């Protein structure tokens, strides 16, 4: 029997850290929304990250030049996975608690499986369909519900659901990009596209914004948000995604809603109800059904 391939522990660590960081800044961004309007916040995030990642833009000598297909994929990766995801997420968070957002975002692995079927023609097994059904049921339980931080609107739930599919598209497109472009360069280029896309809206809100109003702690949190959201997490995610299949990488999305809910519970003073706890369990069960392999190999 041929020897089993080595377990890519480095890739697993990158994927787990990336999704954990995303979940943490999803919760913390609720604090930033109290100090900055949505489009200005997104513009500042991309702008700060562009300065931090300036050395990553240049192509490495051993890296091939970008072809037309790679350029299109980079634009779609940024437009769907960066720009639209950020807008849907931030507007959705204004209308939902972090705990509810965590339950809805738990549907990302099932959404990855669904998009793989629609866009890549992959066959979806019955257990994956059951996982999608669990995630949808979990989302239905929290849509329009209440949390310790206030009421969750149907619009907020729909915006977060749109963010789920934006992030799923980010995974599917990113897997294709990592075959030709380095993780660092992907991160820097999609951030530049995001900056270009949000600049008109960001400038519009900047003209009427009082930049002396946010506290020093708000600016410090903004710096962490920019570095984590646009620089560290994409680099970690693309580094891991380059070494494992996309479906297997989807398993690690479970850390995103867990971290989001933990931030809401521990730092934002939110509470979780029995219905939300049940919804959380259904969403996590959906993750396991949709992404667990049929069997474990030695």
CSV table of N, CA, C and O in Angstrom, one decimal, residues 115-164:
chain,number,residue,atom,x,y,z
A,115,UNK,N,-22.3,26.5,-4.3
A,115,UNK,CA,-21.6,27.2,-5.5
A,115,UNK,C,-20.7,26.3,-6.3
A,115,UNK,O,-20.6,26.5,-7.5
A,116,UNK,N,-20.1,25.3,-5.6
A,116,UNK,CA,-19.3,24.4,-6.3
A,116,UNK,C,-20.1,23.6,-7.3
A,116,UNK,O,-19.7,23.2,-8.4
A,117,UNK,N,-21.4,23.3,-6.9
A,117,UNK,CA,-22.3,22.5,-7.7
A,117,UNK,C,-22.8,23.4,-8.9
A,117,UNK,O,-22.8,23.0,-10.0
A,118,UNK,N,-23.1,24.7,-8.6
A,118,UNK,CA,-23.7,25.5,-9.6
A,118,UNK,C,-22.6,26.0,-10.6
A,118,UNK,O,-22.9,26.1,-11.8
A,119,UNK,N,-21.4,26.4,-10.1
A,119,UNK,CA,-20.4,27.0,-11.0
A,119,UNK,C,-19.4,26.0,-11.5
A,119,UNK,O,-18.9,26.2,-12.6
A,120,UNK,N,-19.1,24.9,-10.7
A,120,UNK,CA,-18.1,24.0,-11.2
A,120,UNK,C,-18.6,22.6,-11.6
A,120,UNK,O,-17.9,21.8,-12.0
A,121,UNK,N,-20.0,22.5,-11.5
A,121,UNK,CA,-20.6,21.2,-11.9
A,121,UNK,C,-20.3,20.1,-11.0
A,121,UNK,O,-20.5,18.9,-11.4
A,122,UNK,N,-19.9,20.3,-9.8
A,122,UNK,CA,-19.7,19.2,-8.9
A,122,UNK,C,-21.0,18.6,-8.3
A,122,UNK,O,-22.0,19.4,-8.1
A,123,UNK,N,-21.0,17.3,-8.1
A,123,UNK,CA,-22.2,16.7,-7.6
A,123,UNK,C,-22.3,16.9,-6.1
A,123,UNK,O,-21.3,16.7,-5.4
A,124,UNK,N,-23.5,17.2,-5.6
A,124,UNK,CA,-23.7,17.4,-4.2
A,124,UNK,C,-24.3,16.1,-3.6
A,124,UNK,O,-25.4,15.7,-4.0
A,125,UNK,N,-23.7,15.5,-2.6
A,125,UNK,CA,-24.2,14.3,-2.0
A,125,UNK,C,-25.4,14.6,-1.1
A,125,UNK,O,-25.6,15.8,-0.8
A,126,UNK,N,-26.1,13.6,-0.7
A,126,UNK,CA,-27.3,13.8,0.1
A,126,UNK,C,-27.0,14.4,1.4
A,126,UNK,O,-27.7,15.2,2.0
A,127,UNK,N,-25.8,14.0,2.0
A,127,UNK,CA,-25.4,14.5,3.3
A,127,UNK,C,-25.1,16.0,3.2
A,127,UNK,O,-25.3,16.8,4.1
A,128,UNK,N,-24.6,16.5,2.0
A,128,UNK,CA,-24.4,17.9,1.8
A,128,UNK,C,-25.7,18.7,1.7
A,128,UNK,O,-25.8,19.8,2.3
A,129,UNK,N,-26.7,18.1,1.0
A,129,UNK,CA,-28.0,18.7,1.0
A,129,UNK,C,-28.6,18.8,2.4
A,129,UNK,O,-29.3,19.8,2.7
A,130,UNK,N,-28.4,17.8,3.2
A,130,UNK,CA,-28.9,17.8,4.5
A,130,UNK,C,-28.2,18.9,5.3
A,130,UNK,O,-28.9,19.6,6.2
A,131,UNK,N,-26.9,19.1,5.1
A,131,UNK,CA,-26.2,20.1,5.8
A,131,UNK,C,-26.7,21.5,5.4
A,131,UNK,O,-26.9,22.4,6.3
A,132,UNK,N,-27.0,21.7,4.1
A,132,UNK,CA,-27.5,23.0,3.7
A,132,UNK,C,-28.9,23.2,4.3
A,132,UNK,O,-29.2,24.3,4.7
A,133,UNK,N,-29.7,22.2,4.4
A,133,UNK,CA,-31.0,22.3,5.0
A,133,UNK,C,-30.9,22.7,6.5
A,133,UNK,O,-31.7,23.6,7.0
A,134,UNK,N,-29.9,22.1,7.2
A,134,UNK,CA,-29.7,22.5,8.6
A,134,UNK,C,-29.3,24.0,8.8
A,134,UNK,O,-29.8,24.7,9.6
A,135,UNK,N,-28.4,24.4,7.9
A,135,UNK,CA,-28.0,25.8,7.9
A,135,UNK,C,-29.2,26.8,7.6
A,135,UNK,O,-29.3,27.8,8.3
A,136,UNK,N,-30.0,26.4,6.6
A,136,UNK,CA,-31.1,27.3,6.3
A,136,UNK,C,-32.1,27.3,7.5
A,136,UNK,O,-32.6,28.4,7.8
A,137,UNK,N,-32.3,26.2,8.1
A,137,UNK,CA,-33.3,26.1,9.2
A,137,UNK,C,-32.7,27.0,10.4
A,137,UNK,O,-33.4,27.7,11.1
A,138,UNK,N,-31.4,26.9,10.6
A,138,UNK,CA,-30.8,27.7,11.7
A,138,UNK,C,-30.9,29.2,11.4
A,138,UNK,O,-31.2,30.0,12.3
A,139,UNK,N,-30.7,29.6,10.1
A,139,UNK,CA,-30.9,31.0,9.8
A,139,UNK,C,-32.4,31.4,10.0
A,139,UNK,O,-32.6,32.5,10.5
A,140,UNK,N,-33.3,30.5,9.6
A,140,UNK,CA,-34.7,30.9,9.8
A,140,UNK,C,-35.1,31.1,11.2
A,140,UNK,O,-35.9,31.9,11.6
A,141,UNK,N,-34.5,30.4,12.1
A,141,UNK,CA,-34.8,30.5,13.6
A,141,UNK,C,-34.4,31.9,14.1
A,141,UNK,O,-35.0,32.4,15.1
A,142,UNK,N,-33.3,32.5,13.6
A,142,UNK,CA,-32.8,33.7,14.1
A,142,UNK,C,-33.3,34.9,13.3
A,142,UNK,O,-33.2,36.1,13.8
A,143,UNK,N,-33.7,34.7,12.1
A,143,UNK,CA,-34.2,35.9,11.3
A,143,UNK,C,-35.4,36.5,12.0
A,143,UNK,O,-36.4,35.8,12.3
A,144,UNK,N,-35.4,37.8,12.3
A,144,UNK,CA,-36.5,38.5,13.0
A,144,UNK,C,-36.5,38.2,14.5
A,144,UNK,O,-37.5,38.7,15.1
A,145,UNK,N,-35.6,37.5,15.0
A,145,UNK,CA,-35.6,37.2,16.4
A,145,UNK,C,-35.0,38.4,17.2
A,145,UNK,O,-34.6,39.4,16.7
A,146,UNK,N,-34.8,38.2,18.6
A,146,UNK,CA,-34.3,39.2,19.4
A,146,UNK,C,-33.1,38.6,20.2
A,146,UNK,O,-33.0,37.5,20.4
A,147,UNK,N,-32.2,39.5,20.5
A,147,UNK,CA,-31.0,39.2,21.3
A,147,UNK,C,-30.8,40.2,22.4
A,147,UNK,O,-31.5,41.1,22.5
A,148,UNK,N,-29.8,39.9,23.2
A,148,UNK,CA,-29.5,40.9,24.3
A,148,UNK,C,-29.1,42.2,23.8
A,148,UNK,O,-29.2,43.2,24.5
A,149,UNK,N,-28.7,42.4,22.5
A,149,UNK,CA,-28.3,43.7,22.0
A,149,UNK,C,-29.4,44.4,21.2
A,149,UNK,O,-29.2,45.4,20.7
A,150,UNK,N,-30.6,43.8,21.1
A,150,UNK,CA,-31.6,44.4,20.4
A,150,UNK,C,-32.3,43.5,19.4
A,150,UNK,O,-32.1,42.3,19.4
A,151,UNK,N,-33.0,44.1,18.5
A,151,UNK,CA,-33.8,43.3,17.5
A,151,UNK,C,-33.0,43.0,16.2
A,151,UNK,O,-32.3,43.9,15.8
A,152,UNK,N,-33.3,41.9,15.7
A,152,UNK,CA,-32.7,41.5,14.4
A,152,UNK,C,-33.7,41.7,13.3
A,152,UNK,O,-34.8,41.0,13.4
A,153,UNK,N,-33.5,42.5,12.3
A,153,UNK,CA,-34.5,42.7,11.3
A,153,UNK,C,-34.3,41.7,10.1
A,153,UNK,O,-33.2,41.1,10.0
A,154,UNK,N,-35.3,41.6,9.4
A,154,UNK,CA,-35.3,40.6,8.2
A,154,UNK,C,-34.3,41.1,7.2
A,154,UNK,O,-33.6,40.3,6.6
A,155,UNK,N,-34.2,42.5,7.0
A,155,UNK,CA,-33.2,43.0,6.1
A,155,UNK,C,-31.8,42.7,6.5
A,155,UNK,O,-30.9,42.4,5.7
A,156,UNK,N,-31.5,42.8,7.8
A,156,UNK,CA,-30.2,42.5,8.3
A,156,UNK,C,-29.8,41.1,8.1
A,156,UNK,O,-28.7,40.8,7.7
A,157,UNK,N,-30.8,40.2,8.3
A,157,UNK,CA,-30.6,38.7,8.1
A,157,UNK,C,-30.3,38.5,6.6
A,157,UNK,O,-29.4,37.7,6.2
A,158,UNK,N,-31.0,39.1,5.7
A,158,UNK,CA,-30.8,39.0,4.3
A,158,UNK,C,-29.5,39.5,3.8
A,158,UNK,O,-28.8,38.9,3.0
A,159,UNK,N,-29.1,40.6,4.4
A,159,UNK,CA,-27.7,41.2,4.0
A,159,UNK,C,-26.6,40.3,4.5
A,159,UNK,O,-25.6,40.0,3.7
A,160,UNK,N,-26.8,39.7,5.7
A,160,UNK,CA,-25.7,38.7,6.1
A,160,UNK,C,-25.8,37.5,5.3
A,160,UNK,O,-24.7,36.8,5.1
A,161,UNK,N,-26.9,37.0,4.9
A,161,UNK,CA,-27.0,35.9,4.0
A,161,UNK,C,-26.3,36.2,2.7
A,161,UNK,O,-25.6,35.3,2.1
A,162,UNK,N,-26.5,37.4,2.1
A,162,UNK,CA,-25.8,37.8,0.9
A,162,UNK,C,-24.3,37.7,1.2
A,162,UNK,O,-23.5,37.3,0.3
A,163,UNK,N,-23.8,38.2,2.4
A,163,UNK,CA,-22.4,38.1,2.7
A,163,UNK,C,-21.9,36.7,2.7
A,163,UNK,O,-20.7,36.4,2.4
A,164,UNK,N,-22.7,35.8,3.1
A,164,UNK,CA,-22.4,34.3,3.2
A,164,UNK,C,-22.0,33.9,1.8
A,164,UNK,O,-21.0,33.2,1.5
